[in-house]
Short mmCIF file of C-alpha atoms and ligand atoms in Angstrom, two decimals:
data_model
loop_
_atom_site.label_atom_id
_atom_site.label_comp_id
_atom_site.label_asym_id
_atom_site.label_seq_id
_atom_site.Cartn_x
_atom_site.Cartn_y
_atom_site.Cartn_z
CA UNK A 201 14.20 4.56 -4.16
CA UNK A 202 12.78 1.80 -5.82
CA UNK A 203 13.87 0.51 -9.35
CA UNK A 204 11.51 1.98 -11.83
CA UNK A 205 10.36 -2.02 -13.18
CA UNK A 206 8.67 -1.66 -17.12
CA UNK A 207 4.62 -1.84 -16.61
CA UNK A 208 2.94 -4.79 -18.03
CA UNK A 209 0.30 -2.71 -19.77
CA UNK A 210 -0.54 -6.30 -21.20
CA UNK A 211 -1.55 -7.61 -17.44
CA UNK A 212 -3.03 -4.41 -17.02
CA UNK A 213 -5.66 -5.14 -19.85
CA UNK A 214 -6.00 -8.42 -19.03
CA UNK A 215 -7.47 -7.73 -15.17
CA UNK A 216 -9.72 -4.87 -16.84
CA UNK A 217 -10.88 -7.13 -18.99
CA UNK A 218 -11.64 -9.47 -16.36
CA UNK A 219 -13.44 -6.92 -14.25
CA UNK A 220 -15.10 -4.16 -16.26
CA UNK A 221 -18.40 -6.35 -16.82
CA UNK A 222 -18.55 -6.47 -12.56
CA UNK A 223 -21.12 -4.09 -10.95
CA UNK A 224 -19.53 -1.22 -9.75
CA UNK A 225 -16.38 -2.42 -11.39
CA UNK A 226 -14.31 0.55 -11.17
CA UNK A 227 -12.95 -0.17 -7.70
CA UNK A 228 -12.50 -4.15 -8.16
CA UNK A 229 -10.37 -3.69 -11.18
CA UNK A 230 -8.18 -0.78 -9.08
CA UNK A 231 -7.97 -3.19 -6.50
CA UNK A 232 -6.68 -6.16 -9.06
CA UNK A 233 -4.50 -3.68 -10.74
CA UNK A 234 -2.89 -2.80 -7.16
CA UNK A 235 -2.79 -6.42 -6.38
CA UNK A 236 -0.88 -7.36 -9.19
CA UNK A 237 1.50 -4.42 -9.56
CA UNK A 238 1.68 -2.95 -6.14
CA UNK A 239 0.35 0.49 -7.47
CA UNK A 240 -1.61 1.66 -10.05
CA UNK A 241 0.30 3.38 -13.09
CA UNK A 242 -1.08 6.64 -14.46
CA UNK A 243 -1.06 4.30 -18.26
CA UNK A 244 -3.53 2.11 -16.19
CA UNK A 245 -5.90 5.56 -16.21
CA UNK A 246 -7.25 6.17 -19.25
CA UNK A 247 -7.21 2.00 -20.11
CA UNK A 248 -9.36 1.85 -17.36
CA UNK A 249 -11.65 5.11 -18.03
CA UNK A 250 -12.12 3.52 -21.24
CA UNK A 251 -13.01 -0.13 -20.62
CA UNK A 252 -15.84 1.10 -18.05
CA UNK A 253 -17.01 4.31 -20.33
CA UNK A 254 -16.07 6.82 -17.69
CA UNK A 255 -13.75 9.83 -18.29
CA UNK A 256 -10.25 9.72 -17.30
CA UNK A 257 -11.04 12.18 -14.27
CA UNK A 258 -13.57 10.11 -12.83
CA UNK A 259 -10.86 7.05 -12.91
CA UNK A 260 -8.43 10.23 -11.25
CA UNK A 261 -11.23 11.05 -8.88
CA UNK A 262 -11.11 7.86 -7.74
CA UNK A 263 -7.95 7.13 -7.16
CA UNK A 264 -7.33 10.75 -5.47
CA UNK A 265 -10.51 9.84 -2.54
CA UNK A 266 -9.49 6.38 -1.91
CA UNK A 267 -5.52 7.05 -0.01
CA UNK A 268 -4.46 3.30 -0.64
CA UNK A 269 -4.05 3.57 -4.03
CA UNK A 270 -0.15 4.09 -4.66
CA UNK A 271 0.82 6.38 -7.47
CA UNK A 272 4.21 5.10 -7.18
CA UNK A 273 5.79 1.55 -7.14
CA UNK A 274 6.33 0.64 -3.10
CA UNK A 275 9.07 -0.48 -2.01
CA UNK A 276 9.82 -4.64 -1.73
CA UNK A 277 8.29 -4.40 1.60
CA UNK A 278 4.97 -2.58 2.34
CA UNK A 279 4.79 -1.36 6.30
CA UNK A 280 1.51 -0.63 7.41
CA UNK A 281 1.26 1.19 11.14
CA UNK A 282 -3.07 1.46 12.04
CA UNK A 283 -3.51 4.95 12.92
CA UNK A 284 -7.19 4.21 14.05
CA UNK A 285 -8.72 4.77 17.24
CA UNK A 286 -7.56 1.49 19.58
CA UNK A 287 -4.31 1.59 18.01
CA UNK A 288 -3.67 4.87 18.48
CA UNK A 289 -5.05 4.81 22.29
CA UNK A 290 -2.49 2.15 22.88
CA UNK A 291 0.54 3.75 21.80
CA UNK A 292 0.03 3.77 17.94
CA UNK A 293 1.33 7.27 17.39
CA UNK A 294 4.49 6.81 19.63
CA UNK A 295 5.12 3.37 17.66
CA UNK A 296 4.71 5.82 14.42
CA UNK A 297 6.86 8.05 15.38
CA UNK A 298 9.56 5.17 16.20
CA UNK A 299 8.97 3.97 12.71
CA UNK A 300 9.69 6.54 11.00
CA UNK A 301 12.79 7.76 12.87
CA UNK A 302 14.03 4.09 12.41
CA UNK A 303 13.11 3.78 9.28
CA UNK A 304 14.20 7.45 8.40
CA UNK A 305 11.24 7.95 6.38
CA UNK A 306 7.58 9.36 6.52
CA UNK A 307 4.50 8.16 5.23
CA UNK A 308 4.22 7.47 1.77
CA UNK A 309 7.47 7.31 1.59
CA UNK A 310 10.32 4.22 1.17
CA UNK A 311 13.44 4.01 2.15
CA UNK A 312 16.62 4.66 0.66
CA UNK A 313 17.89 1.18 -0.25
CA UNK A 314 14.31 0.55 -1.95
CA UNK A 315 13.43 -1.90 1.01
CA UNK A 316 10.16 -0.56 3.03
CA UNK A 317 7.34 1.83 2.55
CA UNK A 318 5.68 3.45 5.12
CA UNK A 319 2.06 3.51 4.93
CA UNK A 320 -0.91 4.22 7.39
CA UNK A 321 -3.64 2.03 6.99
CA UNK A 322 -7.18 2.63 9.57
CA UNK A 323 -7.62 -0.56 11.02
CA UNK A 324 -6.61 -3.89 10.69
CA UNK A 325 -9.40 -5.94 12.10
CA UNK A 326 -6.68 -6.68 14.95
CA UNK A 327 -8.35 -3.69 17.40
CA UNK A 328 -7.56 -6.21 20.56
CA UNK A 329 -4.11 -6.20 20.22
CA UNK A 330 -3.51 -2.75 19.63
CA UNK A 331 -0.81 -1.27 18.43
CA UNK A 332 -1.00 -3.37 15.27
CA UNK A 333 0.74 -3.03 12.10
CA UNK A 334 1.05 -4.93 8.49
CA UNK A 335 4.18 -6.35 7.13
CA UNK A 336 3.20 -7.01 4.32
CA UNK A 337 0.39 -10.02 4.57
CA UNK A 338 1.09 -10.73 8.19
CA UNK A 339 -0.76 -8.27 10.59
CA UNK A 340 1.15 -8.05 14.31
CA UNK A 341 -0.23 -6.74 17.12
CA UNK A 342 0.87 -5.54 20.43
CA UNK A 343 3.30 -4.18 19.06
CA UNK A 344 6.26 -2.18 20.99
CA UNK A 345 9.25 -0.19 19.54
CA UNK A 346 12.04 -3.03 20.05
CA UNK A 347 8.82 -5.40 18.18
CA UNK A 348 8.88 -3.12 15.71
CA UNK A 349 12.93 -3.03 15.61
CA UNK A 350 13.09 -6.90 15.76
CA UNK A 351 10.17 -7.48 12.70
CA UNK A 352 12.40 -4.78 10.91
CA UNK A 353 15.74 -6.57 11.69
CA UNK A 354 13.84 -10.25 10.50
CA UNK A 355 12.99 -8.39 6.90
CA UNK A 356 15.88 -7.45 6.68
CA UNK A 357 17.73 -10.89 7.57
CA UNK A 358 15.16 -12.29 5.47
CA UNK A 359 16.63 -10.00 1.98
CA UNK A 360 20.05 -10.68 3.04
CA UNK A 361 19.69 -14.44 2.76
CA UNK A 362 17.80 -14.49 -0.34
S1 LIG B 127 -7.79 0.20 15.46
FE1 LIG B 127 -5.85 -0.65 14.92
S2 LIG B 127 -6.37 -2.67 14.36
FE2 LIG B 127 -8.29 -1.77 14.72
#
């Protein structure tokens, strides 16, 4: 699991600060918050609700409709497999299903070593070379089970030589 980091409740304020004067600011400053931490803390809640004058279960509400907010801090790699309609008529649930038996997790979840977390994400803007997937900022596409296997094994290379 990944190593629980202290929250910079200081950054925190500073990006709702930054956003709350925004129209419709409530899912900008989520975004920024997710941006800068990789997940959005339950202190980040009611600092939120109260910089934009909403309740703290509206801020909740939120976060509980739109699925890419992370309650938890990911792992140091994000994994993204599309589950959307080209992908998944061009293998994308087999290529799940290989991911997660490789990786030995499910979605939402991270590995043991604290490495990757498994995530579905609903399109990637890559729908002509489906199967695609996110590692982190770089979207792939076509990709196959030994593609998969080989970006794995290059992350992995990649932490071992830093
Ligand atoms: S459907 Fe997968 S990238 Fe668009």
């Amino acid at each position: 699991m990944p190593t629980a980091q202290p929250i910079d409740l200081d950054a925190v304020s500073g990006i709702i600060r930054e956003h709350a004067d925004l129209p419709g600011a409530m899912l900008p400053t989520l975004h920024a918050i997710q941006h800068k931490l990789g997940w959005i803390p339950a202190e980040a809640v009611p600092l939120v609700a109260s910089a934009l004058n909403v309740s703290r279960a509206e801020v909740q509400g939120v976060l509980d409709f739109y699925h890419e907010f992370r309650r938890t801090p990911p792992g140091r790699h994000v994994v993204q497999i599309c589950r959307a309609e080209s992908c998944q008529a061009m293998g994308g649930q087999a290529l799940e299903a290989h991911a997660r038996a490789e990786l030995g997790v499910n979605f939402h979840q991270t590995t043991d070593d604290g490495a990757v977390t498994l995530e579905p994400v609903y399109c990637l803007g890559n729908c002509a070379c489906s199967p695609a997937i996110r590692v982190d900022d770089d979207v792939h596409g076509r990709v196959s089970a030994d593609g998969f296997d080989a970006l794995m094994a290059e992350l992995r290379g990649a932490e071992a030589a830093a």
